[in-house]
CSV table of C-alpha atoms and ligand atoms in Angstrom, one decimal:
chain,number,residue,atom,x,y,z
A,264,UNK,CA,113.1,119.8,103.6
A,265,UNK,CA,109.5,120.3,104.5
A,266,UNK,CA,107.9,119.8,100.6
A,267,UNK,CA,103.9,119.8,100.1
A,268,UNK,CA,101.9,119.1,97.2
A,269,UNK,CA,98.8,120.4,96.4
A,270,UNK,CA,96.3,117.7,94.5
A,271,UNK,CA,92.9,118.2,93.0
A,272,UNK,CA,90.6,115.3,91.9
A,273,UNK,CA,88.4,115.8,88.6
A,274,UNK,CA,86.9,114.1,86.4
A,275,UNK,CA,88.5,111.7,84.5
A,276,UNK,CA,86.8,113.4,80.8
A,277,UNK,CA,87.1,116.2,78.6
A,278,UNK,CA,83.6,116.4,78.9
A,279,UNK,CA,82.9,118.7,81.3
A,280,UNK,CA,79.4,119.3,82.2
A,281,UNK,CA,77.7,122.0,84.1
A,282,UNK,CA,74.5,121.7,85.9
A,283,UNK,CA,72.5,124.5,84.2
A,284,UNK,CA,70.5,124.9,87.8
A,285,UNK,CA,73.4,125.6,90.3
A,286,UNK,CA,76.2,126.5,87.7
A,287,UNK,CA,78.8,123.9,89.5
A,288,UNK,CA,80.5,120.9,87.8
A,289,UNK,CA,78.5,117.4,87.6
A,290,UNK,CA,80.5,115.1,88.5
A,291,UNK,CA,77.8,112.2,89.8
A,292,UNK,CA,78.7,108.8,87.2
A,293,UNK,CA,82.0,110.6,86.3
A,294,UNK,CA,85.2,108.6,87.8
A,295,UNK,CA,87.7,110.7,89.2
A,296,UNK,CA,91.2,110.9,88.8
A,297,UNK,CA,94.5,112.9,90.2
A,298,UNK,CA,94.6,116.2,87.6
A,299,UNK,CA,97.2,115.5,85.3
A,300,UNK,CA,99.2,118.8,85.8
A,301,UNK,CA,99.4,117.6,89.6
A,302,UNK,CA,100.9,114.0,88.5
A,303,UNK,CA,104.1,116.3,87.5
A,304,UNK,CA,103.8,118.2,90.7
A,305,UNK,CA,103.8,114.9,92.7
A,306,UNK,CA,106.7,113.4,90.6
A,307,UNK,CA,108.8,116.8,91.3
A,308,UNK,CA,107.9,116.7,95.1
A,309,UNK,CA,109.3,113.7,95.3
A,310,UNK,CA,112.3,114.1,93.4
A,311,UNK,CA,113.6,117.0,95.6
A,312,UNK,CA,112.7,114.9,98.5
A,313,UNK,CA,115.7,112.4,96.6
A,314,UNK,CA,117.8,115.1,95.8
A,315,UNK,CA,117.5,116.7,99.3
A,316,UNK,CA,116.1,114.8,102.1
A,317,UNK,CA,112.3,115.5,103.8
A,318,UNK,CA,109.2,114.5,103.4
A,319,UNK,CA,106.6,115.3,101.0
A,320,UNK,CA,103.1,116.3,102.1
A,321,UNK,CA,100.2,116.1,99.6
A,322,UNK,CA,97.2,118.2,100.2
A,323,UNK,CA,93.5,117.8,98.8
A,324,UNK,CA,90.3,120.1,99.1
A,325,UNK,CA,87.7,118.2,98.3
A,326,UNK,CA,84.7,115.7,98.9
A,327,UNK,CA,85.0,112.6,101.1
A,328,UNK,CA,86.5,110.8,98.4
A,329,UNK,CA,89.3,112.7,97.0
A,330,UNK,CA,91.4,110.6,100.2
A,331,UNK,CA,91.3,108.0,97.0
A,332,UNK,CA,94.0,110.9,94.9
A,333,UNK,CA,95.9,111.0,98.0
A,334,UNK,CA,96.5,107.4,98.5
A,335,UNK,CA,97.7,107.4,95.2
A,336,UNK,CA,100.0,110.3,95.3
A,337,UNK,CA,101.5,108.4,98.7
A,338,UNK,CA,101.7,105.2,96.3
A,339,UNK,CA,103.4,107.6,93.8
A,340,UNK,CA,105.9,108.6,96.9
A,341,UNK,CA,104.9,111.5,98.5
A,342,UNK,CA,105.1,110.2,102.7
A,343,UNK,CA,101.5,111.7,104.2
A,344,UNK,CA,98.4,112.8,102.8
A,345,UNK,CA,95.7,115.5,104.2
A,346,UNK,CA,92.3,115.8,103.3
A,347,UNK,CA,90.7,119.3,103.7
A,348,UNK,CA,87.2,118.7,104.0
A,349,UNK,CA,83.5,120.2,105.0
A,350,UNK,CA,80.3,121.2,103.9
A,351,UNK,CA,81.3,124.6,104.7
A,352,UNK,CA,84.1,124.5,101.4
A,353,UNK,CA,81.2,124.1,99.1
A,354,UNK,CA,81.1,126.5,96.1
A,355,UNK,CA,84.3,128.0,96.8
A,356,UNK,CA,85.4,129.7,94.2
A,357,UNK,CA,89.3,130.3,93.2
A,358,UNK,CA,90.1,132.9,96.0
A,359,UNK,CA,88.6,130.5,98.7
A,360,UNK,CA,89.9,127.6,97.6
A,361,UNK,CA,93.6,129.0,98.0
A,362,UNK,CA,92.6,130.7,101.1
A,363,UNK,CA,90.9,127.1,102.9
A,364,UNK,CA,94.7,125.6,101.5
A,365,UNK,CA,96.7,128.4,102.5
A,366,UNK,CA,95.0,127.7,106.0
A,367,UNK,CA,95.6,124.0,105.8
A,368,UNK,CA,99.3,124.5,105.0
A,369,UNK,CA,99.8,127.1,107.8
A,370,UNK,CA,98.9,124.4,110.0
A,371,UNK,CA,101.7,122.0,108.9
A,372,UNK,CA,104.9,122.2,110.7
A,373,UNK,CA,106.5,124.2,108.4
A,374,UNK,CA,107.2,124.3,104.7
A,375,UNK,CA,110.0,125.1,102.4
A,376,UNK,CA,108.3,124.2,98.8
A,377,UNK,CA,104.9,124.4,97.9
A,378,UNK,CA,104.4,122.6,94.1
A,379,UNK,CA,101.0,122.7,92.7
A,380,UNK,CA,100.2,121.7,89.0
A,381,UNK,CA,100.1,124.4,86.1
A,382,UNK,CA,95.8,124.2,86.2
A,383,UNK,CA,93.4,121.9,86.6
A,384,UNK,CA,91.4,120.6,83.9
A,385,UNK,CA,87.9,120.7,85.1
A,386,UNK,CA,87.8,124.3,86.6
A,387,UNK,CA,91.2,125.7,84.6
A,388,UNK,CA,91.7,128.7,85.9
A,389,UNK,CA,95.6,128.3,86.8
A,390,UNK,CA,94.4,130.9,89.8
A,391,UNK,CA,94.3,128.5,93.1
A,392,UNK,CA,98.9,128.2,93.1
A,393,UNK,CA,99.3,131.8,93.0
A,394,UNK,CA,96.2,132.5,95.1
A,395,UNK,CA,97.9,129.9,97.8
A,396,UNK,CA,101.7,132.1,97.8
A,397,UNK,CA,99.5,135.2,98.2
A,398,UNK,CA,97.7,134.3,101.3
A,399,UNK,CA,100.8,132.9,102.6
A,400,UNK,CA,102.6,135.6,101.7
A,401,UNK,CA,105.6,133.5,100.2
A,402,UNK,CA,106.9,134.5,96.7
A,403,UNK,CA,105.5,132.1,93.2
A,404,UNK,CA,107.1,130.7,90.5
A,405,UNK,CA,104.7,130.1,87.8
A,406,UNK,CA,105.1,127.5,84.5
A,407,UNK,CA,107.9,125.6,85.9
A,408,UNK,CA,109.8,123.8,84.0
A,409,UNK,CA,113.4,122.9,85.6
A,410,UNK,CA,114.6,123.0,89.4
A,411,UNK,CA,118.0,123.8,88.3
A,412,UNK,CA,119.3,124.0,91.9
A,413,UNK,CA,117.8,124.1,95.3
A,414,UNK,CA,118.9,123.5,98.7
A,415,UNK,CA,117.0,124.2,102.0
A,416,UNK,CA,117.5,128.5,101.6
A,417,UNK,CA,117.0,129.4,97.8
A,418,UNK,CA,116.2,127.9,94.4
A,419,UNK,CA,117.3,128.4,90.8
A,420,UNK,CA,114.5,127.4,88.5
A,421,UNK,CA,113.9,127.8,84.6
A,422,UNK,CA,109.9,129.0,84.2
A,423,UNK,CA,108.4,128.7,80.4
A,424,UNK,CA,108.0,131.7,78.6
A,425,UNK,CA,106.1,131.8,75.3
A,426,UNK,CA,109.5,132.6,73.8
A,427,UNK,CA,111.6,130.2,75.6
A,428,UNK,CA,112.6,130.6,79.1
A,429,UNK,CA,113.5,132.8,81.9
A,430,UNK,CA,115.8,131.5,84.5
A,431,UNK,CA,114.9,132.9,88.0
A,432,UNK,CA,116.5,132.3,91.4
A,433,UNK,CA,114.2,133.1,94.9
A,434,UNK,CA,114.7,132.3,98.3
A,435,UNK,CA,112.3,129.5,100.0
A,436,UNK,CA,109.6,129.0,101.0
A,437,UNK,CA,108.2,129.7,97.7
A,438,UNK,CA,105.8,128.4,95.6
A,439,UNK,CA,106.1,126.8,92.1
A,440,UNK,CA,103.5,125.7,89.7
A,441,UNK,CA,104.6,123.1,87.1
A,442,UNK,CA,104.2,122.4,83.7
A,443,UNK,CA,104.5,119.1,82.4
A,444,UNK,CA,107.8,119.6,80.6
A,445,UNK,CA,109.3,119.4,83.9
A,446,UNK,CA,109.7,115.7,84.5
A,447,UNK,CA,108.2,112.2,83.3
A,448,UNK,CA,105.9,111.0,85.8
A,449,UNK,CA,107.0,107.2,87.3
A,450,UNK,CA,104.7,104.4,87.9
A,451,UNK,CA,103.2,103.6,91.3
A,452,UNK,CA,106.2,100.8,92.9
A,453,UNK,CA,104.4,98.0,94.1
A,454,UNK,CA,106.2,99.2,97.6
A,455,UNK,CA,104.3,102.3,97.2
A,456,UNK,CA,100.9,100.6,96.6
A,457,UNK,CA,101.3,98.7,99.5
A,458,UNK,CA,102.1,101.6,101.6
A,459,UNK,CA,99.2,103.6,100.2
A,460,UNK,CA,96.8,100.7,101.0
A,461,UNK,CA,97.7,101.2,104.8
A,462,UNK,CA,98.3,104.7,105.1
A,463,UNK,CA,96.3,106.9,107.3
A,464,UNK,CA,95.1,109.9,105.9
A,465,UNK,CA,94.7,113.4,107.9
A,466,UNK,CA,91.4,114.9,108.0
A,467,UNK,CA,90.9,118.2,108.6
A,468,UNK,CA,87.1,120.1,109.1
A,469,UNK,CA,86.7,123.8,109.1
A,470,UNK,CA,86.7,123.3,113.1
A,471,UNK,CA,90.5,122.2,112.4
A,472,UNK,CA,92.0,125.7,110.7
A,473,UNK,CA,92.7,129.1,112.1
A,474,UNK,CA,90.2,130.4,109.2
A,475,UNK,CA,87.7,133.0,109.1
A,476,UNK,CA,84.0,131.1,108.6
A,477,UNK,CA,83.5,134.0,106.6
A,478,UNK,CA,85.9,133.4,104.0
A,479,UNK,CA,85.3,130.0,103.2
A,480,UNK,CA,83.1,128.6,100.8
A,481,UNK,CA,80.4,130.0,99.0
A,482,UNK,CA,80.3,132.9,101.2
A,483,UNK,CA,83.6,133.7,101.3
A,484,UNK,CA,84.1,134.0,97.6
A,485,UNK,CA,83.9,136.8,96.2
A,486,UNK,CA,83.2,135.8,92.4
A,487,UNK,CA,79.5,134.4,91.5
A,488,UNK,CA,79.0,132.4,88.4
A,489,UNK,CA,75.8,133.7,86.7
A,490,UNK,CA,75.5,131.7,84.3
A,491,UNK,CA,77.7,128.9,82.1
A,492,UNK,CA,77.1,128.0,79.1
A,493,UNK,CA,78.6,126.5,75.8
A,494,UNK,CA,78.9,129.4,73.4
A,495,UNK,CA,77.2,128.5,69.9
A,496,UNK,CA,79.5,127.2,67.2
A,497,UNK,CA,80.2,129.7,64.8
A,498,UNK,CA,80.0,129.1,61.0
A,499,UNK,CA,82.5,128.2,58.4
A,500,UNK,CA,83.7,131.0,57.3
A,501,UNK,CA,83.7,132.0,53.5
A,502,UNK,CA,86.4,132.1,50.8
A,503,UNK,CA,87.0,134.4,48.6
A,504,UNK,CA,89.2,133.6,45.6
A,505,UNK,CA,90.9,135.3,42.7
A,506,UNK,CA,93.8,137.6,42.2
A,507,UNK,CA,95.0,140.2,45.0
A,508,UNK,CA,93.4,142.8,43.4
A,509,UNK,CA,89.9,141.2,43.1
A,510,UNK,CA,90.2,139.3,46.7
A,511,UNK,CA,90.8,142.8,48.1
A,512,UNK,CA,88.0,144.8,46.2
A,513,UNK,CA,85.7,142.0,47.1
A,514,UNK,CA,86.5,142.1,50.7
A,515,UNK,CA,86.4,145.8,51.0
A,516,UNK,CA,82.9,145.4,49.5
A,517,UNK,CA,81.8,142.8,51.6
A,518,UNK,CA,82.9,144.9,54.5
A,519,UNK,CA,81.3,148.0,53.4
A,520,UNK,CA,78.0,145.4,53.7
A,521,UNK,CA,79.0,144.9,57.1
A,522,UNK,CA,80.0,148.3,58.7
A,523,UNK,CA,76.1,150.3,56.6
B,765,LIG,C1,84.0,132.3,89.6
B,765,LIG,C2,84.1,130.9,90.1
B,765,LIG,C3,83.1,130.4,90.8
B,765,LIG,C4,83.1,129.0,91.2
B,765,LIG,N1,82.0,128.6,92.0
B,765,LIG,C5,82.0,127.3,92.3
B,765,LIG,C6,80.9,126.7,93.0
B,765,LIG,O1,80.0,127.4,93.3
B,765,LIG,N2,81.0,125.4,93.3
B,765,LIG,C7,82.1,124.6,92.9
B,765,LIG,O2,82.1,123.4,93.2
B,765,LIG,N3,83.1,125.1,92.3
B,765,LIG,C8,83.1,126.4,91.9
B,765,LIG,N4,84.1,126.9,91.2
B,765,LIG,C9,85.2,126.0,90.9
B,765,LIG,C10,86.3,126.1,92.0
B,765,LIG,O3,86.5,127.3,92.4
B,765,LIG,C11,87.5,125.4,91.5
B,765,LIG,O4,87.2,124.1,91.2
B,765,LIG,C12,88.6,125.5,92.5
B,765,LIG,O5,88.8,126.7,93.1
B,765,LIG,C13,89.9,125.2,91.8
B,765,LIG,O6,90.1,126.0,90.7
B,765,LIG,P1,90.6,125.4,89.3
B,765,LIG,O7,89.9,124.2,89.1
B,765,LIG,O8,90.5,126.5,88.3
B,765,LIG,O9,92.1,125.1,89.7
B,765,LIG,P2,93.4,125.7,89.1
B,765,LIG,O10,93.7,127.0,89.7
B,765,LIG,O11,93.5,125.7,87.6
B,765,LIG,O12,94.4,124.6,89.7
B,765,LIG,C14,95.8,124.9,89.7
B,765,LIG,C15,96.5,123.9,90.7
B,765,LIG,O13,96.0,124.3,92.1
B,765,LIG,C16,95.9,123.1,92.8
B,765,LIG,N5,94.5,122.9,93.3
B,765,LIG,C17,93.4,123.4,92.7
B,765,LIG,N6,92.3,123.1,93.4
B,765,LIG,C18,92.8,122.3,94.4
B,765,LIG,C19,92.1,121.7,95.5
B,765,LIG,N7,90.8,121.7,95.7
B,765,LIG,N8,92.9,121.0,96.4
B,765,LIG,C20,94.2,121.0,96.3
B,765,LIG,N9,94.9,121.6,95.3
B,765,LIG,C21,94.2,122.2,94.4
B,765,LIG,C22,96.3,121.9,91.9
B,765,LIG,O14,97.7,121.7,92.1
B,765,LIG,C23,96.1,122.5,90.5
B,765,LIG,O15,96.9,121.9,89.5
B,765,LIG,C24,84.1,128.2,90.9
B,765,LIG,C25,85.2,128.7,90.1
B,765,LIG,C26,85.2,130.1,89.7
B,765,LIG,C27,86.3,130.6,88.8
Protein backbone atom coordinates (compact mmCIF):
# COMPACT_ATOMS: atom_id res chain seq x y z
CA UNK A 1 0.00 0.00 0.00
CA UNK A 2 1.23 3.33 -1.43
CA UNK A 3 0.57 5.62 1.96
CA UNK A 4 1.64 9.52 1.98
CA UNK A 5 1.76 11.99 4.59
CA UNK A 6 1.37 15.38 4.29
CA UNK A 7 3.69 17.56 6.96
CA UNK A 8 3.84 21.24 7.59
CA UNK A 9 6.60 22.97 9.63
CA UNK A 10 5.52 25.96 12.10
CA UNK A 11 6.60 27.56 14.65
CA UNK A 12 7.33 25.88 17.61
CA UNK A 13 4.87 28.87 19.82
CA UNK A 14 1.49 29.85 20.41
CA UNK A 15 2.71 33.11 19.68
CA UNK A 16 1.97 33.75 16.39
CA UNK A 17 3.03 36.86 14.98
CA UNK A 18 2.07 38.72 11.80
CA UNK A 19 4.14 41.10 9.99
CA UNK A 20 1.80 44.14 9.93
CA UNK A 21 3.60 45.18 6.33
CA UNK A 22 3.06 41.95 4.20
CA UNK A 23 0.31 40.30 6.38
CA UNK A 24 2.34 36.75 6.36
CA UNK A 25 3.61 34.88 9.47
CA UNK A 26 7.13 35.88 11.06
CA UNK A 27 8.82 33.19 11.61
CA UNK A 28 12.67 34.67 11.55
CA UNK A 29 14.20 33.67 15.50
CA UNK A 30 11.17 31.25 15.82
CA UNK A 31 12.36 27.37 15.81
CA UNK A 32 10.35 25.19 13.86
CA UNK A 33 8.82 22.12 14.49
CA UNK A 34 6.60 19.13 12.76
CA UNK A 35 2.73 20.53 13.50
CA UNK A 36 1.44 18.52 16.11
CA UNK A 37 -1.76 17.36 14.34
CA UNK A 38 0.74 15.94 11.61
CA UNK A 39 2.84 13.91 14.42
CA UNK A 40 -0.68 11.76 14.62
CA UNK A 41 -0.84 11.68 10.92
CA UNK A 42 2.77 10.33 10.66
CA UNK A 43 2.18 7.77 13.56
CA UNK A 44 -1.07 6.52 11.62
CA UNK A 45 0.88 6.34 8.28
CA UNK A 46 3.01 4.19 9.62
CA UNK A 47 0.84 2.03 11.46
CA UNK A 48 -1.12 0.93 8.29
CA UNK A 49 2.19 0.54 6.72
CA UNK A 50 2.51 -2.37 9.88
CA UNK A 51 -0.82 -3.48 9.50
CA UNK A 52 -0.59 -3.74 5.66
CA UNK A 53 2.65 -3.62 3.99
CA UNK A 54 4.03 -0.33 1.76
CA UNK A 55 5.72 2.44 2.22
CA UNK A 56 4.94 5.72 3.63
CA UNK A 57 5.78 8.91 1.79
CA UNK A 58 5.87 12.24 3.64
CA UNK A 59 5.33 15.33 1.87
CA UNK A 60 6.36 19.05 2.80
CA UNK A 61 5.65 22.54 1.10
CA UNK A 62 7.79 24.76 2.44
CA UNK A 63 11.16 26.79 2.75
CA UNK A 64 14.57 25.11 2.27
CA UNK A 65 14.50 24.04 5.70
CA UNK A 66 11.35 22.21 6.28
CA UNK A 67 13.77 18.91 4.80
CA UNK A 68 14.59 19.14 8.76
CA UNK A 69 10.44 17.90 9.56
CA UNK A 70 10.98 15.33 7.01
CA UNK A 71 14.04 13.78 8.38
CA UNK A 72 12.21 13.51 11.38
CA UNK A 73 9.07 12.07 10.14
CA UNK A 74 11.56 9.33 8.35
CA UNK A 75 13.17 8.98 11.95
CA UNK A 76 9.54 8.56 13.18
CA UNK A 77 9.10 5.69 10.31
CA UNK A 78 7.74 6.99 7.40
CA UNK A 79 10.41 5.40 4.37
CA UNK A 80 11.04 8.66 1.90
CA UNK A 81 10.53 12.25 2.27
CA UNK A 82 9.78 15.10 -0.60
CA UNK A 83 10.36 18.55 -0.33
CA UNK A 84 8.11 20.80 -2.53
CA UNK A 85 9.90 23.83 -2.84
CA UNK A 86 10.31 27.42 -4.91
CA UNK A 87 10.03 30.93 -4.80
CA UNK A 88 7.19 30.61 -7.00
CA UNK A 89 4.99 28.88 -3.67
CA UNK A 90 5.38 32.03 -1.86
CA UNK A 91 2.07 33.56 -0.38
CA UNK A 92 0.04 30.71 -1.39
CA UNK A 93 -2.87 30.82 0.23
CA UNK A 94 -5.06 27.49 1.31
CA UNK A 95 -6.42 26.68 -2.33
CA UNK A 96 -2.75 26.87 -3.64
CA UNK A 97 -1.23 25.19 -1.18
CA UNK A 98 -3.48 22.01 -1.75
CA UNK A 99 -3.28 22.54 -5.46
CA UNK A 100 1.03 22.73 -5.46
CA UNK A 101 0.48 19.17 -3.09
CA UNK A 102 -2.18 17.77 -5.08
CA UNK A 103 0.46 18.25 -7.93
CA UNK A 104 3.30 16.83 -5.93
CA UNK A 105 1.29 13.77 -5.11
CA UNK A 106 0.06 13.14 -8.74
CA UNK A 107 3.62 12.80 -9.50
CA UNK A 108 4.17 9.92 -7.04
CA UNK A 109 3.73 6.49 -8.29
CA UNK A 110 0.54 6.02 -7.10
CA UNK A 111 -1.34 6.40 -3.81
CA UNK A 112 -3.91 4.55 -1.84
CA UNK A 113 -4.03 6.83 1.49
CA UNK A 114 -3.43 10.27 1.82
CA UNK A 115 -3.34 11.34 5.92
CA UNK A 116 -2.80 14.92 6.72
CA UNK A 117 -3.32 16.33 10.32
CA UNK A 118 -6.71 17.83 11.54
CA UNK A 119 -5.02 21.81 11.07
CA UNK A 120 -2.15 23.32 11.53
CA UNK A 121 -1.47 25.55 14.28
CA UNK A 122 0.17 28.52 12.74
CA UNK A 123 -2.27 29.19 9.73
CA UNK A 124 -5.41 26.91 11.23
CA UNK A 125 -7.55 26.82 8.66
CA UNK A 126 -8.19 22.85 8.56
CA UNK A 127 -8.78 23.80 4.59
CA UNK A 128 -5.34 22.49 2.80
CA UNK A 129 -6.60 18.10 3.51
CA UNK A 130 -9.85 18.67 1.92
CA UNK A 131 -8.49 21.14 -0.57
CA UNK A 132 -5.80 18.23 -1.53
CA UNK A 133 -8.87 15.26 -2.13
CA UNK A 134 -10.60 17.99 -4.22
CA UNK A 135 -7.99 18.58 -6.69
CA UNK A 136 -7.30 15.05 -6.80
CA UNK A 137 -10.58 14.22 -7.06
CA UNK A 138 -10.45 11.28 -4.42
CA UNK A 139 -13.15 11.30 -1.69
CA UNK A 140 -12.09 12.88 2.35
CA UNK A 141 -12.61 11.69 5.47
CA UNK A 142 -12.34 14.49 7.89
CA UNK A 143 -11.72 14.33 12.07
CA UNK A 144 -10.45 10.89 12.05
CA UNK A 145 -10.34 9.18 14.84
CA UNK A 146 -10.15 5.22 14.24
CA UNK A 147 -9.09 3.08 10.97
CA UNK A 148 -11.36 0.41 11.97
CA UNK A 149 -10.48 -1.72 8.96
CA UNK A 150 -8.68 -1.12 5.72
CA UNK A 151 -7.10 -3.19 3.09
CA UNK A 152 -5.65 -2.14 -0.30
CA UNK A 153 -9.66 -1.37 -1.93
CA UNK A 154 -11.78 0.31 0.91
CA UNK A 155 -11.66 1.52 4.52
CA UNK A 156 -13.93 1.55 7.53
CA UNK A 157 -13.14 4.51 9.72
CA UNK A 158 -14.87 6.21 12.87
CA UNK A 159 -14.73 10.37 12.15
CA UNK A 160 -15.49 12.66 15.48
CA UNK A 161 -18.60 14.24 15.51
CA UNK A 162 -19.43 16.87 18.15
CA UNK A 163 -21.86 14.29 19.48
CA UNK A 164 -19.87 11.24 19.26
CA UNK A 165 -19.05 9.56 16.18
CA UNK A 166 -20.12 8.56 12.77
CA UNK A 167 -18.67 5.34 11.38
CA UNK A 168 -18.12 5.63 7.63
CA UNK A 169 -16.80 3.12 5.08
CA UNK A 170 -15.15 4.59 1.38
CA UNK A 171 -13.27 3.03 -1.20
CA UNK A 172 -9.37 4.14 -1.57
CA UNK A 173 -7.68 6.32 -2.54
CA UNK A 174 -9.17 8.59 -0.14
CA UNK A 175 -8.07 11.07 1.97
CA UNK A 176 -8.26 11.24 5.87
CA UNK A 177 -7.49 14.03 8.19
CA UNK A 178 -6.76 13.02 11.76
CA UNK A 179 -7.44 14.14 15.08
CA UNK A 180 -5.27 13.34 17.78
CA UNK A 181 -7.54 10.86 19.57
CA UNK A 182 -6.54 8.59 16.90
CA UNK A 183 -3.31 7.14 18.17
CA UNK A 184 -0.32 7.96 20.69
CA UNK A 185 2.56 9.12 18.81
CA UNK A 186 5.95 6.79 19.39
CA UNK A 187 9.33 8.17 20.00
CA UNK A 188 11.95 8.40 17.19
CA UNK A 189 13.94 4.60 17.50
CA UNK A 190 17.50 5.20 17.58
CA UNK A 191 17.27 2.89 14.13
CA UNK A 192 15.17 5.57 12.83
CA UNK A 193 17.46 8.50 13.73
CA UNK A 194 20.17 6.85 12.21
CA UNK A 195 18.31 6.31 9.08
CA UNK A 196 16.97 9.93 9.00
CA UNK A 197 20.57 11.21 9.37
CA UNK A 198 21.47 9.49 5.94
CA UNK A 199 18.43 9.73 4.07
CA UNK A 200 18.13 11.61 0.87
CA UNK A 201 15.40 13.80 0.57
CA UNK A 202 13.41 14.50 -2.92
CA UNK A 203 13.27 17.97 -4.06
CA UNK A 204 10.94 19.11 -6.22
CA UNK A 205 10.81 22.94 -8.01
CA UNK A 206 7.82 24.25 -9.79
CA UNK A 207 9.93 23.10 -13.04
CA UNK A 208 9.30 19.48 -11.47
CA UNK A 209 5.14 19.34 -11.49
CA UNK A 210 2.65 19.18 -14.25
CA UNK A 211 1.12 22.57 -12.63
CA UNK A 212 -0.29 25.62 -14.05
CA UNK A 213 2.41 28.68 -13.10
CA UNK A 214 -0.70 30.46 -12.86
CA UNK A 215 -2.07 28.70 -10.03
CA UNK A 216 0.69 28.60 -7.73
CA UNK A 217 1.62 30.96 -5.28
CA UNK A 218 0.60 34.30 -4.67
CA UNK A 219 -0.95 34.58 -7.96
CA UNK A 220 -2.66 31.62 -8.04
CA UNK A 221 -4.59 32.18 -4.94
CA UNK A 222 -7.51 33.40 -4.97
CA UNK A 223 -8.07 34.81 -1.31
CA UNK A 224 -5.93 38.13 -0.27
CA UNK A 225 -5.40 38.91 3.27
CA UNK A 226 -6.11 42.66 3.76
CA UNK A 227 -5.29 43.11 6.80
CA UNK A 228 -4.57 40.86 10.30
CA UNK A 229 -4.89 41.98 13.28
CA UNK A 230 -5.42 41.14 17.02
CA UNK A 231 -9.03 42.16 17.80
CA UNK A 232 -9.13 44.40 21.10
CA UNK A 233 -9.92 42.61 24.32
CA UNK A 234 -13.25 43.21 25.30
CA UNK A 235 -14.26 44.31 28.92
CA UNK A 236 -15.36 42.39 31.87
CA UNK A 237 -18.69 42.22 31.65
CA UNK A 238 -21.06 43.52 34.48
CA UNK A 239 -23.19 41.65 37.06
CA UNK A 240 -26.28 42.25 38.03
CA UNK A 241 -27.53 40.80 41.27
CA UNK A 242 -30.81 40.35 43.22
CA UNK A 243 -33.90 38.36 42.86
CA UNK A 244 -35.32 37.11 39.38
CA UNK A 245 -37.61 39.69 39.32
CA UNK A 246 -35.27 42.62 39.89
CA UNK A 247 -32.23 40.93 37.71
CA UNK A 248 -34.79 40.86 34.89
CA UNK A 249 -36.34 44.53 35.27
CA UNK A 250 -32.86 45.72 35.53
CA UNK A 251 -31.70 44.14 32.46
CA UNK A 252 -34.62 45.05 30.47
CA UNK A 253 -33.78 48.60 31.53
CA UNK A 254 -30.33 48.42 30.81
CA UNK A 255 -31.23 47.17 27.40
CA UNK A 256 -33.81 49.76 26.70
CA UNK A 257 -30.37 52.12 27.28
CA UNK A 258 -28.84 50.09 24.71
CA UNK A 259 -31.44 49.63 21.84
CA UNK A 260 -32.63 54.29 22.24
C1 LIG B 1 -6.50 33.92 2.90
C2 LIG B 1 -5.12 33.38 3.16
C3 LIG B 1 -4.02 34.00 2.59
C4 LIG B 1 -2.72 33.56 2.89
N1 LIG B 1 -1.68 34.21 2.35
C5 LIG B 1 -0.43 33.82 2.69
C6 LIG B 1 0.67 34.53 2.24
O1 LIG B 1 0.54 35.51 1.53
N2 LIG B 1 1.91 34.07 2.59
C7 LIG B 1 2.07 32.97 3.40
O2 LIG B 1 3.20 32.61 3.72
N3 LIG B 1 1.03 32.30 3.85
C8 LIG B 1 -0.22 32.69 3.53
N4 LIG B 1 -1.27 32.04 4.01
C9 LIG B 1 -1.04 30.86 4.82
C10 LIG B 1 -0.95 29.65 3.96
O3 LIG B 1 -1.97 29.60 3.03
C11 LIG B 1 -1.09 28.47 4.87
O4 LIG B 1 0.03 28.45 5.74
C12 LIG B 1 -1.10 27.17 4.13
O5 LIG B 1 -1.97 27.18 3.03
C13 LIG B 1 -1.56 26.06 5.03
O6 LIG B 1 -2.79 26.39 5.60
P1 LIG B 1 -3.03 26.15 7.12
O7 LIG B 1 -1.80 26.58 7.83
O8 LIG B 1 -4.31 26.75 7.51
O9 LIG B 1 -3.09 24.56 7.18
P2 LIG B 1 -4.34 23.62 7.54
O10 LIG B 1 -5.26 23.57 6.39
O11 LIG B 1 -4.90 23.97 8.88
O12 LIG B 1 -3.50 22.26 7.62
C14 LIG B 1 -4.16 21.00 7.64
C15 LIG B 1 -3.16 19.94 7.30
O13 LIG B 1 -2.74 20.07 5.93
C16 LIG B 1 -1.38 19.69 5.81
N5 LIG B 1 -0.60 20.85 5.34
C17 LIG B 1 -0.88 22.16 5.49
N6 LIG B 1 0.08 22.90 4.92
C18 LIG B 1 0.98 22.03 4.41
C19 LIG B 1 2.21 22.19 3.70
N7 LIG B 1 2.71 23.39 3.41
N8 LIG B 1 2.88 21.08 3.34
C20 LIG B 1 2.38 19.84 3.61
N9 LIG B 1 1.24 19.64 4.28
C21 LIG B 1 0.55 20.72 4.66
C22 LIG B 1 -0.92 19.24 7.19
O14 LIG B 1 -1.10 17.85 7.30
C23 LIG B 1 -1.88 19.97 8.11
O15 LIG B 1 -2.06 19.32 9.36
C24 LIG B 1 -2.55 32.46 3.73
C25 LIG B 1 -3.66 31.82 4.28
C26 LIG B 1 -4.95 32.28 4.01
C27 LIG B 1 -6.14 31.59 4.64
Amino acid sequence: MNIIVCIKQVPNTTDVRIDPVTNTLIRDGVESVINPFDAYAIEEAVRIKERCGGKVTAITMGPPQAENALKEAIGLGCDEGVLVSDRKFAGSDTWATSYTLACAIEKLETYDVILTGKQASDGDTAQVGPGISTHLDIPQVTYVKKIVEINDKAAKVERMTEEGYDVVETPLPCLFTVVKEINTPRMPSLKGMMRAKSAKITKWTAADLDADPAALGLDGSPTRVVKIFTPEARKGGEMISGSAGEVSKELAELLKGEVV
